[in-house]
């Protein structure tokens, strides 16, 4: 990478900090098992002028999903998780599943399995839409948030079983919708492994990979490293602190949660997540430690949606040219994406702006960490990608 390209990447981030697009950001690019580019710009706390550093801890939100998918792969490889097993046999709350169709409930036309959870073809949503199912999920999420810091806090298992009593938006496998599938998969992993979800992740992923700052909460001695979050209001030109809980995830991350969210609950650092990403590029091993086989990684990072499912995903602005499988997007048609893309790339992002993408043919990872409400893959992320990928 030339100095001119490095300078342009830094300029783009600095411009975004100046205009209120983000409070601060870390960006890391690794290629051929080495650091290719790194910068940290701006603040983890704007009011106190505390700068983002290399060891800053970020709330991953949906960038937790690829880790949950990897955990499911490990259980599959161990012969403990059958992806075709009915979820109702693992989580009894899913017995007698119903589907809401034109405002009327009917029995689900297909058995729900882990495959549907991994591909977001389960019929589970995040709520909020103008349907009975959406309203029930939205109300339950709000209820769970009121109980988070009490002795009635909802556990991972209880959360999943209760969600199973709500109607689905469509029959499993008949369409695609981004929703609570990964959270239910976390409960499946917990039940099949006989361990708390977080304990399983620690034993089979975080400890072997040396991801020492990744988990479902932040210990007191590390809390000063946790970045604060921000949002823009008005016409998008005013940035204010965001300190809310979301999706039953505590903003403060001060105590181990009862509900360990497989879809949104983890925190991590840019270097910790880079170790997870490099493990995948290496075919399942890192620093001589193997956490899954190369064939399992190949399965994890492949797959695509059926036509009817893909048509539903295509409604998501910015996902043109991508398909979805195993809780990650994957490039399907480089000619249709909203910018430069490379064949075989896969990854995902999070609600507060953390972003992960692997490029196996180039042996490369892009990681972006920030804490900006409703960020995900924002325009800035695509601009940074284009500058970087055009320079290769």
CSV table of C-alpha atoms in Angstrom, one decimal:
chain,number,residue,atom,x,y,z
A,1,UNK,CA,0.0,0.0,0.0
A,2,UNK,CA,1.4,3.4,-1.0
A,3,UNK,CA,1.7,6.3,1.4
A,4,UNK,CA,-0.7,8.2,-0.7
A,5,UNK,CA,-3.4,5.5,-0.2
A,6,UNK,CA,-2.7,5.4,3.6
A,7,UNK,CA,-3.0,9.2,3.7
A,8,UNK,CA,-6.3,9.1,1.8
A,9,UNK,CA,-7.8,6.5,4.2
A,10,UNK,CA,-6.8,8.7,7.2
A,11,UNK,CA,-8.2,11.8,5.5
A,12,UNK,CA,-11.6,10.1,4.9
A,13,UNK,CA,-11.9,9.1,8.5
A,14,UNK,CA,-10.8,12.6,9.7
A,15,UNK,CA,-13.4,14.2,7.5
A,16,UNK,CA,-16.0,11.9,8.9
A,17,UNK,CA,-15.0,12.9,12.5
A,18,UNK,CA,-15.1,16.6,11.6
A,19,UNK,CA,-18.6,16.5,10.0
A,20,UNK,CA,-20.1,14.3,12.8
A,21,UNK,CA,-20.4,11.1,10.8
A,22,UNK,CA,-18.5,9.3,13.6
A,23,UNK,CA,-16.9,10.2,16.9
A,24,UNK,CA,-13.8,8.1,16.2
A,25,UNK,CA,-12.7,5.0,14.5
A,26,UNK,CA,-10.1,2.3,14.3
A,27,UNK,CA,-9.3,0.6,11.0
A,28,UNK,CA,-7.1,-2.4,10.5
A,29,UNK,CA,-6.2,-4.2,7.3
A,30,UNK,CA,-4.2,-7.5,7.4
A,31,UNK,CA,-2.8,-9.2,4.3
A,32,UNK,CA,-0.8,-12.4,4.0
A,33,UNK,CA,-0.8,-12.9,7.8
A,34,UNK,CA,0.8,-9.4,8.4
A,35,UNK,CA,-0.5,-6.0,9.3
A,36,UNK,CA,-1.0,-4.0,6.0
A,37,UNK,CA,-2.5,-0.8,7.4
A,38,UNK,CA,-3.7,0.5,10.8
A,39,UNK,CA,-4.9,3.8,12.1
A,40,UNK,CA,-7.0,5.0,15.1
A,41,UNK,CA,-8.6,8.5,14.8
A,42,UNK,CA,-10.9,10.5,17.0
A,43,UNK,CA,-12.4,9.7,20.4
A,44,UNK,CA,-13.9,6.9,22.4
A,45,UNK,CA,-15.4,9.8,24.5
A,46,UNK,CA,-15.8,13.1,22.8
A,47,UNK,CA,-16.8,15.1,25.9
A,48,UNK,CA,-13.6,14.1,27.8
A,49,UNK,CA,-11.4,14.0,24.7
A,50,UNK,CA,-10.4,10.4,25.4
A,51,UNK,CA,-8.9,9.1,22.2
A,52,UNK,CA,-9.5,5.7,20.7
A,53,UNK,CA,-6.5,3.5,21.2
A,54,UNK,CA,-5.4,0.1,19.9
A,55,UNK,CA,-6.8,-1.7,22.9
A,56,UNK,CA,-10.2,0.1,22.9
A,57,UNK,CA,-13.2,-2.2,23.5
A,58,UNK,CA,-16.2,-1.9,21.3
A,59,UNK,CA,-19.7,-3.3,21.4
A,60,UNK,CA,-19.9,-5.6,18.4
A,61,UNK,CA,-23.7,-6.0,18.1
A,62,UNK,CA,-24.4,-8.0,14.9
A,63,UNK,CA,-20.7,-8.7,14.3
A,64,UNK,CA,-21.3,-11.2,17.1
A,65,UNK,CA,-23.2,-13.3,14.6
A,66,UNK,CA,-20.2,-14.8,12.6
A,67,UNK,CA,-18.8,-15.9,16.0
A,68,UNK,CA,-22.1,-17.6,16.8
A,69,UNK,CA,-22.0,-19.3,13.4
A,70,UNK,CA,-18.5,-20.5,14.1
A,71,UNK,CA,-19.5,-22.0,17.4
A,72,UNK,CA,-22.3,-23.9,15.7
A,73,UNK,CA,-19.8,-25.3,13.2
A,74,UNK,CA,-17.6,-26.5,16.0
A,75,UNK,CA,-20.5,-28.4,17.6
A,76,UNK,CA,-21.4,-29.8,14.2
A,77,UNK,CA,-17.8,-31.0,13.7
A,78,UNK,CA,-17.9,-32.6,17.1
A,79,UNK,CA,-21.0,-34.6,16.1
A,80,UNK,CA,-23.1,-32.9,18.7
A,81,UNK,CA,-25.2,-30.6,16.6
A,82,UNK,CA,-27.3,-31.9,13.7
A,83,UNK,CA,-28.2,-28.8,11.6
A,84,UNK,CA,-31.3,-30.6,10.3
A,85,UNK,CA,-32.7,-31.6,13.7
A,86,UNK,CA,-36.0,-29.8,14.5
A,87,UNK,CA,-35.4,-26.9,16.9
A,88,UNK,CA,-38.5,-28.0,18.9
A,89,UNK,CA,-36.6,-31.1,20.0
A,90,UNK,CA,-33.9,-28.8,21.5
A,91,UNK,CA,-36.0,-25.9,22.6
A,92,UNK,CA,-39.6,-27.1,23.5
A,93,UNK,CA,-41.0,-23.6,23.3
A,94,UNK,CA,-40.9,-24.0,19.5
A,95,UNK,CA,-43.4,-26.9,19.4
A,96,UNK,CA,-46.5,-26.1,17.5
A,97,UNK,CA,-45.0,-23.2,15.6
A,98,UNK,CA,-47.5,-20.9,13.8
A,99,UNK,CA,-47.2,-18.5,10.9
A,100,UNK,CA,-49.0,-15.3,10.5
A,101,UNK,CA,-50.4,-14.9,7.0
A,102,UNK,CA,-52.6,-12.0,6.0
A,103,UNK,CA,-53.3,-11.4,9.7
A,104,UNK,CA,-54.4,-15.0,10.3
A,105,UNK,CA,-52.5,-17.6,12.2
A,106,UNK,CA,-52.0,-21.1,10.8
A,107,UNK,CA,-49.6,-24.0,11.5
A,108,UNK,CA,-46.1,-23.7,10.1
A,109,UNK,CA,-45.8,-25.6,6.8
A,110,UNK,CA,-42.2,-26.7,7.5
A,111,UNK,CA,-40.2,-27.8,10.6
A,112,UNK,CA,-37.7,-25.1,11.8
A,113,UNK,CA,-34.0,-26.3,11.9
A,114,UNK,CA,-30.6,-24.8,12.7
A,115,UNK,CA,-30.0,-24.4,8.9
A,116,UNK,CA,-32.9,-21.9,8.8
A,117,UNK,CA,-31.4,-20.0,11.8
A,118,UNK,CA,-28.0,-19.9,10.2
A,119,UNK,CA,-29.4,-18.5,6.9
A,120,UNK,CA,-32.0,-16.1,8.4
A,121,UNK,CA,-34.7,-18.1,6.6
A,122,UNK,CA,-36.5,-19.0,9.9
A,123,UNK,CA,-39.3,-16.5,9.7
A,124,UNK,CA,-38.1,-14.9,12.9
A,125,UNK,CA,-37.8,-11.1,12.8
A,126,UNK,CA,-36.6,-8.3,15.0
A,127,UNK,CA,-40.1,-7.1,15.6
A,128,UNK,CA,-41.5,-3.6,14.9
A,129,UNK,CA,-43.3,-4.4,11.6
A,130,UNK,CA,-47.0,-3.9,11.5
A,131,UNK,CA,-47.9,-7.5,12.2
A,132,UNK,CA,-49.0,-9.5,15.2
A,133,UNK,CA,-45.7,-11.3,15.2
A,134,UNK,CA,-43.7,-8.1,15.0
A,135,UNK,CA,-45.7,-6.4,17.8
A,136,UNK,CA,-45.3,-9.5,20.1
A,137,UNK,CA,-41.5,-9.6,19.6
A,138,UNK,CA,-41.1,-5.8,20.1
A,139,UNK,CA,-43.2,-5.9,23.3
A,140,UNK,CA,-41.2,-8.9,24.6
A,141,UNK,CA,-37.8,-7.2,23.9
A,142,UNK,CA,-39.0,-4.2,25.8
A,143,UNK,CA,-40.2,-6.4,28.7
A,144,UNK,CA,-36.8,-8.2,28.8
A,145,UNK,CA,-34.9,-4.9,28.9
A,146,UNK,CA,-36.9,-3.8,32.0
A,147,UNK,CA,-35.8,-7.0,33.8
A,148,UNK,CA,-32.2,-7.0,32.8
A,149,UNK,CA,-30.7,-5.7,36.0
A,150,UNK,CA,-33.1,-7.5,38.4
A,151,UNK,CA,-33.3,-11.1,39.8
A,152,UNK,CA,-36.0,-11.8,37.2
A,153,UNK,CA,-33.6,-11.2,34.3
A,154,UNK,CA,-34.4,-13.5,31.3
A,155,UNK,CA,-31.9,-16.1,30.5
A,156,UNK,CA,-30.7,-17.2,27.0
A,157,UNK,CA,-32.8,-20.4,27.2
A,158,UNK,CA,-35.9,-18.7,28.6
A,159,UNK,CA,-35.7,-15.9,25.9
A,160,UNK,CA,-35.5,-18.4,23.1
A,161,UNK,CA,-38.3,-20.6,24.4
A,162,UNK,CA,-40.6,-17.6,24.8
A,163,UNK,CA,-39.8,-16.3,21.3
A,164,UNK,CA,-40.8,-19.8,20.1
A,165,UNK,CA,-44.4,-19.2,21.2
A,166,UNK,CA,-44.8,-16.3,18.8
A,167,UNK,CA,-45.9,-16.7,15.2
A,168,UNK,CA,-43.4,-16.6,12.4
A,169,UNK,CA,-43.5,-14.1,9.6
A,170,UNK,CA,-43.4,-16.8,7.0
A,171,UNK,CA,-42.8,-20.6,6.7
A,172,UNK,CA,-39.2,-21.7,7.4
A,173,UNK,CA,-37.2,-21.8,4.2
A,174,UNK,CA,-39.8,-19.9,2.1
A,175,UNK,CA,-38.2,-16.4,2.4
A,176,UNK,CA,-35.5,-14.4,4.1
A,177,UNK,CA,-35.7,-11.8,6.9
A,178,UNK,CA,-33.0,-10.4,9.2
A,179,UNK,CA,-34.0,-11.1,12.8
A,180,UNK,CA,-33.5,-13.0,16.0
A,181,UNK,CA,-32.3,-16.3,14.4
A,182,UNK,CA,-28.7,-16.0,15.8
A,183,UNK,CA,-30.1,-15.4,19.3
A,184,UNK,CA,-32.1,-18.6,19.1
A,185,UNK,CA,-29.0,-20.4,17.7
A,186,UNK,CA,-27.1,-19.3,20.8
A,187,UNK,CA,-29.7,-21.0,23.0
A,188,UNK,CA,-29.4,-24.1,20.8
A,189,UNK,CA,-25.6,-24.2,21.3
A,190,UNK,CA,-26.2,-23.8,25.0
A,191,UNK,CA,-28.6,-26.8,25.1
A,192,UNK,CA,-26.6,-29.1,22.8
A,193,UNK,CA,-23.2,-28.4,24.5
A,194,UNK,CA,-24.5,-28.5,28.1
A,195,UNK,CA,-22.6,-25.3,28.8
A,196,UNK,CA,-23.6,-21.7,29.1
A,197,UNK,CA,-23.2,-20.1,25.7
A,198,UNK,CA,-20.5,-17.7,26.9
A,199,UNK,CA,-18.6,-20.6,28.5
A,200,UNK,CA,-18.7,-22.6,25.3
A,201,UNK,CA,-17.3,-19.6,23.3
A,202,UNK,CA,-14.6,-19.1,25.9
A,203,UNK,CA,-13.5,-22.7,25.9
A,204,UNK,CA,-13.6,-23.4,22.1
A,205,UNK,CA,-12.9,-20.0,20.5
A,206,UNK,CA,-11.8,-17.2,22.7
A,207,UNK,CA,-9.2,-18.9,24.9
A,208,UNK,CA,-7.7,-21.0,22.0
A,209,UNK,CA,-7.4,-18.0,19.8
A,210,UNK,CA,-6.1,-15.7,22.5
A,211,UNK,CA,-9.1,-13.3,22.3
A,212,UNK,CA,-8.6,-12.1,25.8
A,213,UNK,CA,-10.8,-9.0,25.5
A,214,UNK,CA,-13.9,-10.6,23.9
A,215,UNK,CA,-17.0,-11.6,25.8
A,216,UNK,CA,-20.5,-10.7,27.0
A,217,UNK,CA,-19.4,-8.1,29.5
A,218,UNK,CA,-16.4,-5.9,30.5
A,219,UNK,CA,-14.5,-6.6,33.8
A,220,UNK,CA,-14.0,-3.6,36.1
A,221,UNK,CA,-10.2,-3.4,35.4
A,222,UNK,CA,-11.0,-3.1,31.6
A,223,UNK,CA,-14.0,-0.8,31.8
A,224,UNK,CA,-12.0,2.4,31.1
A,225,UNK,CA,-11.2,1.0,27.7
A,226,UNK,CA,-14.8,0.6,26.6
A,227,UNK,CA,-15.8,3.2,24.0
A,228,UNK,CA,-18.9,5.3,24.4
A,229,UNK,CA,-21.5,5.5,21.7
A,230,UNK,CA,-23.0,8.5,19.8
A,231,UNK,CA,-25.9,9.3,17.5
A,232,UNK,CA,-26.7,12.2,15.2
A,233,UNK,CA,-29.9,14.2,15.5
A,234,UNK,CA,-31.6,17.1,13.8
A,235,UNK,CA,-30.6,17.1,10.2
A,236,UNK,CA,-27.8,14.7,10.9
A,237,UNK,CA,-25.3,17.5,11.8
A,238,UNK,CA,-25.6,17.3,15.6
A,239,UNK,CA,-23.8,14.5,17.4
A,240,UNK,CA,-24.9,13.6,21.0
A,241,UNK,CA,-24.1,10.8,23.3
A,242,UNK,CA,-26.1,7.6,23.0
A,243,UNK,CA,-26.4,5.6,26.2
A,244,UNK,CA,-29.4,3.4,25.7
A,245,UNK,CA,-29.8,-0.4,26.0
A,246,UNK,CA,-30.8,-2.1,22.8
A,247,UNK,CA,-32.0,-5.7,21.9
A,248,UNK,CA,-31.6,-6.7,25.6
A,249,UNK,CA,-28.0,-5.6,25.6
A,250,UNK,CA,-26.9,-3.5,28.5
A,251,UNK,CA,-25.0,-0.3,27.4
A,252,UNK,CA,-22.8,-0.3,30.4
A,253,UNK,CA,-21.7,-3.9,30.1
A,254,UNK,CA,-20.8,-3.9,33.8
A,255,UNK,CA,-22.0,-7.4,34.8
A,256,UNK,CA,-22.3,-10.8,33.2
A,257,UNK,CA,-25.8,-10.9,31.6
A,258,UNK,CA,-28.4,-13.5,32.1
A,259,UNK,CA,-29.2,-13.3,28.4
A,260,UNK,CA,-26.1,-14.0,26.3
A,261,UNK,CA,-27.1,-12.8,22.9
A,262,UNK,CA,-25.7,-14.7,20.0
A,263,UNK,CA,-26.9,-12.0,17.6
A,264,UNK,CA,-25.7,-8.9,19.3
A,265,UNK,CA,-24.2,-9.4,22.8
A,266,UNK,CA,-20.4,-9.5,22.4
A,267,UNK,CA,-17.7,-6.9,23.0
A,268,UNK,CA,-14.2,-7.1,21.5
A,269,UNK,CA,-11.1,-5.2,20.4
A,270,UNK,CA,-9.9,-4.8,16.8
A,271,UNK,CA,-7.0,-7.1,17.4
A,272,UNK,CA,-9.1,-9.8,19.1
A,273,UNK,CA,-11.5,-9.9,16.2
A,274,UNK,CA,-8.6,-9.9,13.8
A,275,UNK,CA,-7.4,-13.2,15.4
A,276,UNK,CA,-10.9,-14.7,14.7
A,277,UNK,CA,-10.8,-13.4,11.1
A,278,UNK,CA,-7.3,-14.7,10.5
A,279,UNK,CA,-8.3,-18.1,11.9
A,280,UNK,CA,-10.9,-18.4,9.2
A,281,UNK,CA,-8.5,-17.3,6.5
A,282,UNK,CA,-6.0,-19.9,7.7
A,283,UNK,CA,-8.6,-22.7,7.4
A,284,UNK,CA,-9.4,-23.0,11.1
A,285,UNK,CA,-6.1,-22.6,12.9
A,286,UNK,CA,-4.1,-19.8,14.3
A,287,UNK,CA,-0.5,-19.8,15.8
A,288,UNK,CA,-0.5,-23.6,15.6
A,289,UNK,CA,-3.8,-24.0,17.4
A,290,UNK,CA,-6.7,-25.6,15.4
A,291,UNK,CA,-10.3,-24.7,16.5
A,292,UNK,CA,-12.0,-26.3,13.5
A,293,UNK,CA,-11.1,-28.2,10.3
A,294,UNK,CA,-10.4,-26.5,7.0
A,295,UNK,CA,-13.4,-28.4,5.5
A,296,UNK,CA,-15.7,-27.0,8.2
A,297,UNK,CA,-14.4,-23.4,7.5
A,298,UNK,CA,-15.1,-24.0,3.8
A,299,UNK,CA,-18.7,-25.0,4.7
A,300,UNK,CA,-19.0,-22.0,7.0
A,301,UNK,CA,-17.9,-19.5,4.4
A,302,UNK,CA,-19.9,-20.9,1.4
A,303,UNK,CA,-23.5,-21.3,0.6
A,304,UNK,CA,-26.2,-19.0,-0.9
A,305,UNK,CA,-29.9,-18.3,-0.7
A,306,UNK,CA,-32.5,-19.8,-2.9
A,307,UNK,CA,-34.2,-17.6,-5.5
A,308,UNK,CA,-37.2,-16.7,-3.4
A,309,UNK,CA,-35.0,-16.1,-0.4
A,310,UNK,CA,-32.6,-14.0,-2.4
A,311,UNK,CA,-35.5,-11.9,-3.8
A,312,UNK,CA,-36.4,-10.9,-0.2
A,313,UNK,CA,-32.8,-10.1,0.7
A,314,UNK,CA,-32.4,-8.0,-2.5
A,315,UNK,CA,-34.8,-5.4,-0.9
A,316,UNK,CA,-32.1,-4.5,1.5
A,317,UNK,CA,-30.4,-1.4,0.1
A,318,UNK,CA,-26.6,-1.8,-0.2
A,319,UNK,CA,-26.8,-5.6,-0.4
A,320,UNK,CA,-27.0,-5.8,-4.1
A,321,UNK,CA,-24.7,-8.5,-5.5
A,322,UNK,CA,-24.5,-10.3,-2.1
A,323,UNK,CA,-26.1,-13.5,-0.9
A,324,UNK,CA,-26.3,-14.7,2.7
A,325,UNK,CA,-25.5,-17.9,4.5
A,326,UNK,CA,-24.2,-18.9,8.0
A,327,UNK,CA,-24.9,-15.5,9.5
A,328,UNK,CA,-22.7,-13.7,7.0
A,329,UNK,CA,-23.0,-11.9,3.6
A,330,UNK,CA,-21.0,-13.3,0.7
A,331,UNK,CA,-20.4,-11.8,-2.7
A,332,UNK,CA,-22.4,-13.5,-5.4
A,333,UNK,CA,-22.0,-11.0,-8.3
A,334,UNK,CA,-19.2,-8.5,-8.1
A,335,UNK,CA,-20.7,-6.6,-11.0
A,336,UNK,CA,-23.9,-5.7,-9.0
A,337,UNK,CA,-22.3,-4.6,-5.7
A,338,UNK,CA,-22.4,-0.9,-4.7
A,339,UNK,CA,-18.7,-0.4,-5.1
A,340,UNK,CA,-15.6,-2.5,-5.7
A,341,UNK,CA,-15.9,-6.1,-4.4
A,342,UNK,CA,-13.8,-9.2,-4.7
A,343,UNK,CA,-14.9,-12.7,-5.5
A,344,UNK,CA,-15.3,-14.9,-2.4
A,345,UNK,CA,-15.4,-12.1,0.1
A,346,UNK,CA,-17.6,-12.6,3.2
A,347,UNK,CA,-18.3,-10.9,6.5
A,348,UNK,CA,-20.8,-8.8,8.5
A,349,UNK,CA,-21.2,-5.6,10.4
A,350,UNK,CA,-22.9,-4.3,13.6
A,351,UNK,CA,-25.6,-1.7,14.6
A,352,UNK,CA,-23.0,0.6,16.1
A,353,UNK,CA,-20.8,0.5,13.0
A,354,UNK,CA,-18.2,-2.3,13.6
A,355,UNK,CA,-17.4,-3.9,10.3
A,356,UNK,CA,-15.7,-7.2,9.3
A,357,UNK,CA,-14.8,-8.6,5.8
A,358,UNK,CA,-12.5,-11.4,4.8
A,359,UNK,CA,-11.1,-11.8,1.3
A,360,UNK,CA,-9.8,-15.4,1.1
A,361,UNK,CA,-8.4,-15.1,-2.4
A,362,UNK,CA,-6.2,-12.2,-1.3
A,363,UNK,CA,-5.6,-13.6,2.2
A,364,UNK,CA,-6.9,-10.2,3.5
A,365,UNK,CA,-9.1,-8.9,6.3
A,366,UNK,CA,-10.7,-5.4,6.7
A,367,UNK,CA,-11.8,-4.4,10.2
A,368,UNK,CA,-13.4,-1.2,11.2
A,369,UNK,CA,-14.4,-0.4,14.8
A,370,UNK,CA,-16.6,2.6,15.8
A,371,UNK,CA,-19.6,3.2,18.1
A,372,UNK,CA,-22.2,5.2,16.1
A,373,UNK,CA,-25.9,4.3,16.4
A,374,UNK,CA,-27.6,2.9,13.3
A,375,UNK,CA,-24.2,2.8,11.5
A,376,UNK,CA,-23.7,-0.7,10.1
A,377,UNK,CA,-22.2,-0.5,6.6
A,378,UNK,CA,-22.5,3.2,6.1
A,379,UNK,CA,-21.3,5.3,3.2
A,380,UNK,CA,-18.0,6.0,4.9
A,381,UNK,CA,-17.3,2.2,5.1
A,382,UNK,CA,-18.0,1.8,1.4
A,383,UNK,CA,-15.7,4.8,0.6
A,384,UNK,CA,-12.9,3.3,2.7
A,385,UNK,CA,-13.4,-0.1,0.9
A,386,UNK,CA,-13.2,1.5,-2.5
A,387,UNK,CA,-10.0,3.4,-1.8
A,388,UNK,CA,-8.4,0.4,-0.4
A,389,UNK,CA,-9.6,-2.3,-2.9
A,390,UNK,CA,-8.8,-0.1,-5.9
A,391,UNK,CA,-5.2,0.2,-4.8
A,392,UNK,CA,-4.5,-3.6,-4.6
